XYZ file of C-alpha atoms in Angstrom:
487
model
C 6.995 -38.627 -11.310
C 5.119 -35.124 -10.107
C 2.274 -34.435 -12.331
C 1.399 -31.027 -13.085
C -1.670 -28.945 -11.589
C -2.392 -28.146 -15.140
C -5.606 -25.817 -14.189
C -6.231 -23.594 -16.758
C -6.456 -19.503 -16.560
C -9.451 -18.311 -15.742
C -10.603 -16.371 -19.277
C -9.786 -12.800 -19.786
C -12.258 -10.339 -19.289
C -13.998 -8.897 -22.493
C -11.312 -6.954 -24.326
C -8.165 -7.974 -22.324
C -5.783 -8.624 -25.099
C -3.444 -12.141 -24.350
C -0.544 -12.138 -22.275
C 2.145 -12.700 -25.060
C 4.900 -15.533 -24.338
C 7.309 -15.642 -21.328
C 10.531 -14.827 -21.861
C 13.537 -15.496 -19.799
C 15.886 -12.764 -18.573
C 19.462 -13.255 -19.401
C 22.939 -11.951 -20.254
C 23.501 -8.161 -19.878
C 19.833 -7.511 -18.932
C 19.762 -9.673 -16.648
C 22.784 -7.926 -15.398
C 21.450 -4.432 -14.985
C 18.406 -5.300 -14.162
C 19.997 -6.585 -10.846
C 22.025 -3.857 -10.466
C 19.326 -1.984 -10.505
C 17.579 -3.350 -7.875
C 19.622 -3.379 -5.263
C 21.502 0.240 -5.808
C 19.149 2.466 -6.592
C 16.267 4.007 -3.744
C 13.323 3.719 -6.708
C 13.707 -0.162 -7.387
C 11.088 0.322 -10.052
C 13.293 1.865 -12.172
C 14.986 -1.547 -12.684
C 11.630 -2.842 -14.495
C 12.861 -0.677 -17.613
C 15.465 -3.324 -18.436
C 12.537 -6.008 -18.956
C 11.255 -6.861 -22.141
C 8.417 -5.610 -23.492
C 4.667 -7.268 -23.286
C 2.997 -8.409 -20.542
C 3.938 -12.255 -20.454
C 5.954 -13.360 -17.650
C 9.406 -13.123 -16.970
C 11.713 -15.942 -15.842
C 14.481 -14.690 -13.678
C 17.165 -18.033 -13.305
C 18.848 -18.720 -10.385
C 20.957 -21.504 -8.858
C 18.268 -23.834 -7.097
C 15.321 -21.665 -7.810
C 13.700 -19.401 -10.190
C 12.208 -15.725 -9.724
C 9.216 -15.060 -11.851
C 7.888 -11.519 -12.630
C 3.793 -11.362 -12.800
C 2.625 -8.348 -14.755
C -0.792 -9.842 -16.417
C -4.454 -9.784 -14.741
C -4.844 -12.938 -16.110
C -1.658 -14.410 -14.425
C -2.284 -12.677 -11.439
C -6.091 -14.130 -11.128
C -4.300 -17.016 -11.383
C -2.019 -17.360 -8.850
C -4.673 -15.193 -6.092
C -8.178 -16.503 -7.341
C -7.971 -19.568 -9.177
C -5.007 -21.187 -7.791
C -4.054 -19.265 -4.924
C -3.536 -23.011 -2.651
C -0.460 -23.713 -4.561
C 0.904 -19.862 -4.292
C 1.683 -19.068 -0.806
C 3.088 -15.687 0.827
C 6.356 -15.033 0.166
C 9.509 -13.810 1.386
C 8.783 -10.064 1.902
C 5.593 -11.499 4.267
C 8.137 -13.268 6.351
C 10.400 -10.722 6.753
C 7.760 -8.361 7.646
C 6.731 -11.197 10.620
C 10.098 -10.926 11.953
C 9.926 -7.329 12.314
C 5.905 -6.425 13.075
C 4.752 -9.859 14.384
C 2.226 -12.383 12.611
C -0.538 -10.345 12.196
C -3.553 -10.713 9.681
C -1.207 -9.240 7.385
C 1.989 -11.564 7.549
C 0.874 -14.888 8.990
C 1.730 -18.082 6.207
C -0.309 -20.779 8.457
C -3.917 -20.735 6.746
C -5.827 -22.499 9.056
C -4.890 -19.758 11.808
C -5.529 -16.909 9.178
C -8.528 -17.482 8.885
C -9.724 -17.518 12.686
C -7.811 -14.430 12.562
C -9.619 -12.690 9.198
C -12.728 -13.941 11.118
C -12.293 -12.197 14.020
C -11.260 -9.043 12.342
C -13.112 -8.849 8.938
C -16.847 -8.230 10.864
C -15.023 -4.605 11.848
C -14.651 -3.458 8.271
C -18.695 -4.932 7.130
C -20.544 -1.617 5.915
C -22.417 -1.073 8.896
C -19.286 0.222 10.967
C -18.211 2.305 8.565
C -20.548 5.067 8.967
C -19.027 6.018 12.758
C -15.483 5.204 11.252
C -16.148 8.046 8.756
C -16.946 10.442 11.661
C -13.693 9.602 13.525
C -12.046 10.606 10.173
C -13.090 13.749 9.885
C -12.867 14.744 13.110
C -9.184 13.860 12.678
C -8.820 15.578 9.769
C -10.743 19.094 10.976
C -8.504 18.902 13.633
C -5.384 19.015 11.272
C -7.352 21.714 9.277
C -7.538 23.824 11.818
C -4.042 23.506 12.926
C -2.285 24.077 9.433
C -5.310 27.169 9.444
C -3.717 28.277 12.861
C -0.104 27.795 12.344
C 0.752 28.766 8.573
C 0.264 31.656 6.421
C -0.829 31.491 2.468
C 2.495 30.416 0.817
C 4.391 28.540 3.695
C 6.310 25.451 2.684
C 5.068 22.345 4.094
C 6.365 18.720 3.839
C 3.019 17.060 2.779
C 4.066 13.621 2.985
C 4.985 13.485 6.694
C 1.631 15.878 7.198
C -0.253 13.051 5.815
C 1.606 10.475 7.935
C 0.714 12.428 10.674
C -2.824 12.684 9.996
C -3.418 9.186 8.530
C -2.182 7.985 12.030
C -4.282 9.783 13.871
C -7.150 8.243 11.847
C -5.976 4.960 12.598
C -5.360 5.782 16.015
C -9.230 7.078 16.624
C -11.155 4.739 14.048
C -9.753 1.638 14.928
C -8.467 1.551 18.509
C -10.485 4.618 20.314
C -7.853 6.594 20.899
C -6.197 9.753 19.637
C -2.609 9.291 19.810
C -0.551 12.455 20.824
C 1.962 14.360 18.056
C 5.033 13.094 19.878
C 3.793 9.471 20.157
C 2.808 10.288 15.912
C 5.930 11.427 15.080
C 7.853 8.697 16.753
C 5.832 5.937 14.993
C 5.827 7.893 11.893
C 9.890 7.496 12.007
C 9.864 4.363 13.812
C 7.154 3.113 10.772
C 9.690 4.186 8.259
C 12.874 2.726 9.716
C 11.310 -0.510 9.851
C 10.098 -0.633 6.711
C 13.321 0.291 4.802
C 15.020 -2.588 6.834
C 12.050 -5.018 5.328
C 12.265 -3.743 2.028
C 16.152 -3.466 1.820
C 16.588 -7.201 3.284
C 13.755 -8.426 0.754
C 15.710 -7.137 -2.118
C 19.298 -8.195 -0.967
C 18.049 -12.062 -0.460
C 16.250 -12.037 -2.917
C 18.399 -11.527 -6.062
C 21.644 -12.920 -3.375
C 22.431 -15.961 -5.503
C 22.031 -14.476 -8.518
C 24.216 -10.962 -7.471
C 26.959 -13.452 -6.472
C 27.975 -14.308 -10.234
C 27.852 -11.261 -11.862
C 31.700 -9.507 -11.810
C 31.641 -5.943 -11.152
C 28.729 -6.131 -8.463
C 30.390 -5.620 -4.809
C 28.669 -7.913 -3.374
C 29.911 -7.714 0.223
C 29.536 -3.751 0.261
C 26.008 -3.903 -0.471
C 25.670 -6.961 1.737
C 26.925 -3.918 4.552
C 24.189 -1.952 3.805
C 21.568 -3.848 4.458
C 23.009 -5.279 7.554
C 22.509 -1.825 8.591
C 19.288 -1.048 7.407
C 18.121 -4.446 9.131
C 19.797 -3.046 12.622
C 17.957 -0.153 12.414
C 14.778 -1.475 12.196
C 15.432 -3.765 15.009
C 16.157 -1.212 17.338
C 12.846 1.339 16.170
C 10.414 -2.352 17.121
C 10.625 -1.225 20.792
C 8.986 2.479 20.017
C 6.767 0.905 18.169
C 5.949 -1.659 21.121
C 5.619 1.365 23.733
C 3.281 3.035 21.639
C 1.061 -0.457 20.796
C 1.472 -1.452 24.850
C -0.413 1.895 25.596
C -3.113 1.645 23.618
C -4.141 -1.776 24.835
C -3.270 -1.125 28.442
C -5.503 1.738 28.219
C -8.408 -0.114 26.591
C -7.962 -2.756 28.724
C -8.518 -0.115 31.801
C -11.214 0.884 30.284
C -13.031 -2.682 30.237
C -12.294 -3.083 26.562
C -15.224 -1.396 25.912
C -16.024 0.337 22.744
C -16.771 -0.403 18.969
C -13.626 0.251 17.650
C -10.733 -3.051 16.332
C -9.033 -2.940 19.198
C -11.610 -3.474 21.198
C -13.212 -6.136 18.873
C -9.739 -8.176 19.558
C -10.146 -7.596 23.660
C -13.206 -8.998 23.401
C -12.961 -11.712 20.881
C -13.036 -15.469 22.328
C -11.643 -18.601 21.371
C -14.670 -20.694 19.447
C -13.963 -23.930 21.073
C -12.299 -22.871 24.402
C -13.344 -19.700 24.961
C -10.376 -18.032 26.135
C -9.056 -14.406 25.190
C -7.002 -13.440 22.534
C -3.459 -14.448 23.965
C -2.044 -10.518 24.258
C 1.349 -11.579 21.821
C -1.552 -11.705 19.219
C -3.564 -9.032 20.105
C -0.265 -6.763 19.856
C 0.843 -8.075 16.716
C -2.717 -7.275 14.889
C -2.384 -3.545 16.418
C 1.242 -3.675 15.056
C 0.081 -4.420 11.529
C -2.637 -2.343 11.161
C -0.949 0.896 12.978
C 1.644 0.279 10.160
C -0.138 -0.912 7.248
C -3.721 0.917 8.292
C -1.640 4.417 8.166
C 1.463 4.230 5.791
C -0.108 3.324 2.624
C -3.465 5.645 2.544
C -0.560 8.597 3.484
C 1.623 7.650 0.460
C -1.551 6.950 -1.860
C -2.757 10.516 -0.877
C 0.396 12.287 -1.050
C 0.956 11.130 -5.078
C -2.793 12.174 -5.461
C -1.958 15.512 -3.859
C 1.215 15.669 -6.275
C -1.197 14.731 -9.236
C -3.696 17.302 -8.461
C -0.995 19.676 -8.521
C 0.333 19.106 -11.842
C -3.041 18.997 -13.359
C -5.307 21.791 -11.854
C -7.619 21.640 -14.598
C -9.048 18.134 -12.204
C -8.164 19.652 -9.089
C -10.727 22.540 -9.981
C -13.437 19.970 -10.980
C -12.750 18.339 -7.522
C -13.056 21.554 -5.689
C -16.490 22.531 -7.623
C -17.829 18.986 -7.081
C -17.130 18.875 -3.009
C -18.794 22.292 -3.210
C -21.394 21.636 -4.923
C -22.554 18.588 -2.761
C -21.465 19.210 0.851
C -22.219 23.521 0.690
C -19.365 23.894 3.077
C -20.622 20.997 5.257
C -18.427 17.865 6.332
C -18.730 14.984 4.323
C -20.372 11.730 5.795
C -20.168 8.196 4.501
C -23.491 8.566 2.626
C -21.871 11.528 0.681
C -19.297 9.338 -0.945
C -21.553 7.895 -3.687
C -22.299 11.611 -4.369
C -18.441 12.820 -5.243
C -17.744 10.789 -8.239
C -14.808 12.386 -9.428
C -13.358 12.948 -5.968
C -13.289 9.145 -6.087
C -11.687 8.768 -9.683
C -8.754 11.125 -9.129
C -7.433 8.534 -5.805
C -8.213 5.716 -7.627
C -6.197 7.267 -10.615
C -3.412 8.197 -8.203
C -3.429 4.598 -7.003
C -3.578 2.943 -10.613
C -0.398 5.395 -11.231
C 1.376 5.320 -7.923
C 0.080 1.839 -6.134
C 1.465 2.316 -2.386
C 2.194 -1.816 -2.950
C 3.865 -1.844 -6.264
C 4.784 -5.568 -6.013
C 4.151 -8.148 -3.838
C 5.603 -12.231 -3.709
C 3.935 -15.667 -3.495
C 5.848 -18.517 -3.107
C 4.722 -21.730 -5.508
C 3.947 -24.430 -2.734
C 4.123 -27.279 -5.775
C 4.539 -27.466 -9.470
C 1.875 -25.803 -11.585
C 1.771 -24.495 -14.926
C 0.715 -20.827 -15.499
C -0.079 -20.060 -19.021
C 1.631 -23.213 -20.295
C 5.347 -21.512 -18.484
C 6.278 -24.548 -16.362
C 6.150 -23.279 -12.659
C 8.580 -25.300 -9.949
C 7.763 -25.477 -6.453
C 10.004 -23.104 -4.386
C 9.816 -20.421 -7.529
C 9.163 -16.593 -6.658
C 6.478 -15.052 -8.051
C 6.717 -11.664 -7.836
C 3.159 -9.920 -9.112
C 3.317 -6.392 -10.315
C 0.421 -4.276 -9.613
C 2.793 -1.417 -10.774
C 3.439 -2.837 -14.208
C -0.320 -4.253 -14.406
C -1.704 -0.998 -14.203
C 0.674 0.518 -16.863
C 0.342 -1.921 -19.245
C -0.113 0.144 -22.800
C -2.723 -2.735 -23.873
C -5.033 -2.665 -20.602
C -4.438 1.182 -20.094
C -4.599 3.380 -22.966
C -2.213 6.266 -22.399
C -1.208 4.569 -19.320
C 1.254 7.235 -18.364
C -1.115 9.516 -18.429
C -3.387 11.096 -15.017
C -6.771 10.536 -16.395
C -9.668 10.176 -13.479
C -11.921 9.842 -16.178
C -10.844 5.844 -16.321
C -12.499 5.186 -12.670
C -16.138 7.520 -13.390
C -19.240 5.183 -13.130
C -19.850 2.936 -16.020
C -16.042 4.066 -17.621
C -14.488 0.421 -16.288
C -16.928 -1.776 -17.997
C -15.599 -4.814 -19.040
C -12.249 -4.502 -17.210
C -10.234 -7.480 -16.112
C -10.815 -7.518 -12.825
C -7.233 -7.803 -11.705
C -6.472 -5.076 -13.739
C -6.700 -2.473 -11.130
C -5.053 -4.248 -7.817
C -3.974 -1.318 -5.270
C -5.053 -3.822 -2.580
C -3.592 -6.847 -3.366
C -6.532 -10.116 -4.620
C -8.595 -13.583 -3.712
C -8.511 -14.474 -0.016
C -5.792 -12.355 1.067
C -6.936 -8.989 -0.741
C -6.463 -6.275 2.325
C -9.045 -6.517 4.561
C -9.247 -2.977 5.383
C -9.666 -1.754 1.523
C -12.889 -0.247 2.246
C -11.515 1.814 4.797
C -9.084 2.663 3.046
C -11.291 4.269 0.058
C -13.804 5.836 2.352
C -10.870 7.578 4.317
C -9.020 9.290 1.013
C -12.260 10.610 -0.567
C -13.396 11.784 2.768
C -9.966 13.619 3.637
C -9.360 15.066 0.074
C -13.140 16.237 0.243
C -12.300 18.323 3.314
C -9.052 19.646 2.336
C -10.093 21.127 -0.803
C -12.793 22.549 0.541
C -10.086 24.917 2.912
C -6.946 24.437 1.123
C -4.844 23.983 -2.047
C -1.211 21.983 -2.144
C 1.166 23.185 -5.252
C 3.970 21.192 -5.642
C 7.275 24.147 -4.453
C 8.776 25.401 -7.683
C 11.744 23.791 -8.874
C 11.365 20.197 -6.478
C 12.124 17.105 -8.111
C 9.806 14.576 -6.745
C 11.766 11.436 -6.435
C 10.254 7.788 -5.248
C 11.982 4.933 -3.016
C 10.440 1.627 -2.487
C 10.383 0.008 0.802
C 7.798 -2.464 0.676
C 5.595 0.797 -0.215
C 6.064 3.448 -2.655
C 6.991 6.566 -0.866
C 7.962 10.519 -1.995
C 12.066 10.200 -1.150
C 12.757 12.824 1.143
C 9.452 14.329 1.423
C 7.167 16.443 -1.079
C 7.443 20.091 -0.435
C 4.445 22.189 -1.372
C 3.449 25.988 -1.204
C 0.131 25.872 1.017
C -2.536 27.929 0.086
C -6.048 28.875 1.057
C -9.103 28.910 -1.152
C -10.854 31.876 -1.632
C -14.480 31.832 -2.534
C -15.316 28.397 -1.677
C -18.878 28.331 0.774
C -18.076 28.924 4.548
C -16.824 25.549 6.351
C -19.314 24.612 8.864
């Protein structure tokens, strides 16, 4: 007889109201929930056929079960507390096949961590401070070329601009090199490709036993579809493998000198042996992080660019804060503690628009979460997106309010609450990056430029692993006026 890892949740954070009871989805919910899922682009719009509260959600299906997390207190559960019996899931594994078994995507825990320890020294505080440079120089660059090449009132597509410049950042801060606007747009497309075939196969297997007895759902047409999407993103892997096989031939020329990741991996040696990183590995950790390190700060930024535009009443405060402390001067890292609210509004844009909405563990043996029996093989799927629109964690949680993230404001917050970058021993490794790079780019634009959202657009979102404006987000540029002189 299995006995039951019975270990308890860790206690909610002061003010955290209970989870409620789990409830098991069933019947005609169930029904278009799944439908849902796997025809529409914005798979988030499924989640309004859930029940209310914030307890989880059993999902039945022949020989397993799929369980929706949208709790902090769950969550800490399955990441922090008892994150040896959850292990990555499906999406993880799909995103191996496709990228390689990077720090990202590799399920074998004893080689994990050598790899997080080769890797995690890169992203300590004391690097940051040249990182920062490399990011603005990236983004003055881009400055000066929208400055050059458009007029006050020129349409731009501002998600692929910040795909564009978010790669270059990557490409400068952590492998030394500044990868050319071809090479950018052909990752940027190959990037995207590959990630619609990971996010389109993760859906269709996932609900696959489930879609299979419900009449009225074509199964086999929509099986079609992702066939296709899945082709596609086989056949973008070798652009992305050109692009990665430059970048270490060319550091390797160099002597793998330098400061920067890449380098870091060139140089890194086998504790017990001493040997080089084998280059299969070294490739795949470029892979992930030229992916992962450039798509989601883009997306985060372009719903905080969207944001700002809807509500200019914080888009002026940002402006007269930036200002106010850098007097026309480019921010540095030491500046960041000094822009408050420039900070606020992309946490608030990632509280509202997570570029990871949801992400799956796998339960490695029974366990009980909040007295819900939990059987090994379930799904878990945790939800930052619903976590950080819960009504009872987040007052007004539909609402764009910055004010949520100022100093002091989060007091007493669960501290899964707010989970943009995932949690326990697998929370992303490059978070503070991450942070220092959108305060540091949005500081710099608005000190040159404003983004409104082109009259009439309908902002859609598709979800491909990442949350992403469908088909772009067209905005009217235009330049500040009265603002101090950029240095």
């Amino acid at each position: 007889m299995t006995t039951l890892d019975t270990t308890t949740l860790d206690p909610p954070a002061a003010g955290t109201p209970p989870p409620g009871p789990a409830t098991v989805l069933r019947g005609r919910a169930l029904g278009r929930f799944l439908g849902q899922l796997v025809r529409n682009h914005d798979q988030l719009a499924a989640l309004s056929f859930l029940p209310s509260g914030s307890g989880l959600v059993t999902i039945p299906a022949p020989g397993t079960h799929v369980v929706i997390v949208r709790h902090p207190a769950h969550a800490r559960h399955l990441l922090v507390s008892n994150q040896q019996t959850f292990v990555k899931g499906l999406d993880y594994k799909i995103l191996a096949v496709l990228l390689g078994k990077g720090l990202l995507t590799n399920d074998d825990h004893e080689d994990w961590q050598q790899q997080r320890a080769r890797v995690l020294p890169r992203f300590a505080r004391r690097h940051l401070t040249p990182m920062g440079t490399h990011m603005t120089d990236a983004a003055g660059d881009w400055l000066d070329r929208l400055d050059r090449d458009h007029r006050d009132g020129d349409e731009l597509d501002l998600s692929a601009a910040m795909m564009g410049l978010t790669l270059d950042v990557v490409g400068r801060a952590l492998f030394g090199a500044n990868i050319s606007e071809q090479d950018t747009r052909a990752v940027g497309r190959a990037m995207t490709t590959v990630l619609d075939g990971a996010g389109a196969s993760f859906n269709m297997v996932g609900v696959y036993r489930v879609l299979s007895k419900i009449r009225g759902v074509e199964f086999e047409d929509l099986l079609q579809i992702r066939v296709r999407h899945w082709r596609r993103a086989m056949k973008a892997i070798p652009v992305l493998d050109d692009v990665v096989d430059r970048l270490i031939d060319a550091k390797v020329a160099a002597g793998s000198e330098g400061d920067d990741l890449l380098a870091l991996l060139l140089q890194a040696r086998d504790e017990q042996g001493g040997g080089a990183m084998p280059r299969q590995q070294v490739r795949d950790e470029v892979m992930t992080f030229l992916g992962a390190g450039h798509e989601t700060t883009a997306n985060a930024m372009s719903w905080m660019w969207m944001l700002l535009s809807q509500f200019p009443e914080a888009r002026v405060r940002m402006e007269a804060e930036v200002d106010e402390v850098l007097q026309g001067r480019r921010p540095t890292f030491a500046d960041l503690a000094q822009l408050p609210w420039t900070n606020a509004v992309f946490h608030e844009a990632m509280r509202l628009h997570p570029p990871v909405p949801a992400f799956s563990r796998v339960a490695a043996a029974d366990d009980v979460v909040d007295g819900t029996r939990i059987r090994k093989g379930s799904v878990l799927l945790v939800m930052p997106y619903l976590i950080h629109r819960d009504p009872e964690l987040w007052p007004n949680p539909e609402g764009f309010d910055p004010e949520r993230f100022m100093p002091g404001a989060g007091s007493g917050r669960h501290k899964q609450a707010f989970m943009p970058f995932g949690g326990g021993r697998h929370i992303c490794v490059g978070q503070g990056f991450a942070l220092m790079e959108g305060v540091l780019l949005a500081a710099m634009t608005v000190q040159r430029f404003r983004f409104d959202l082109l009259r009439g657009s309908k902002i859609e979102r598709e979800v491909a692993i990442t949350a992403r404006p469908r088909g772009g987000m067209p905005v009217q540029l235009r330049r500040r006026t009265g603002a101090p002189a950029v240095e």
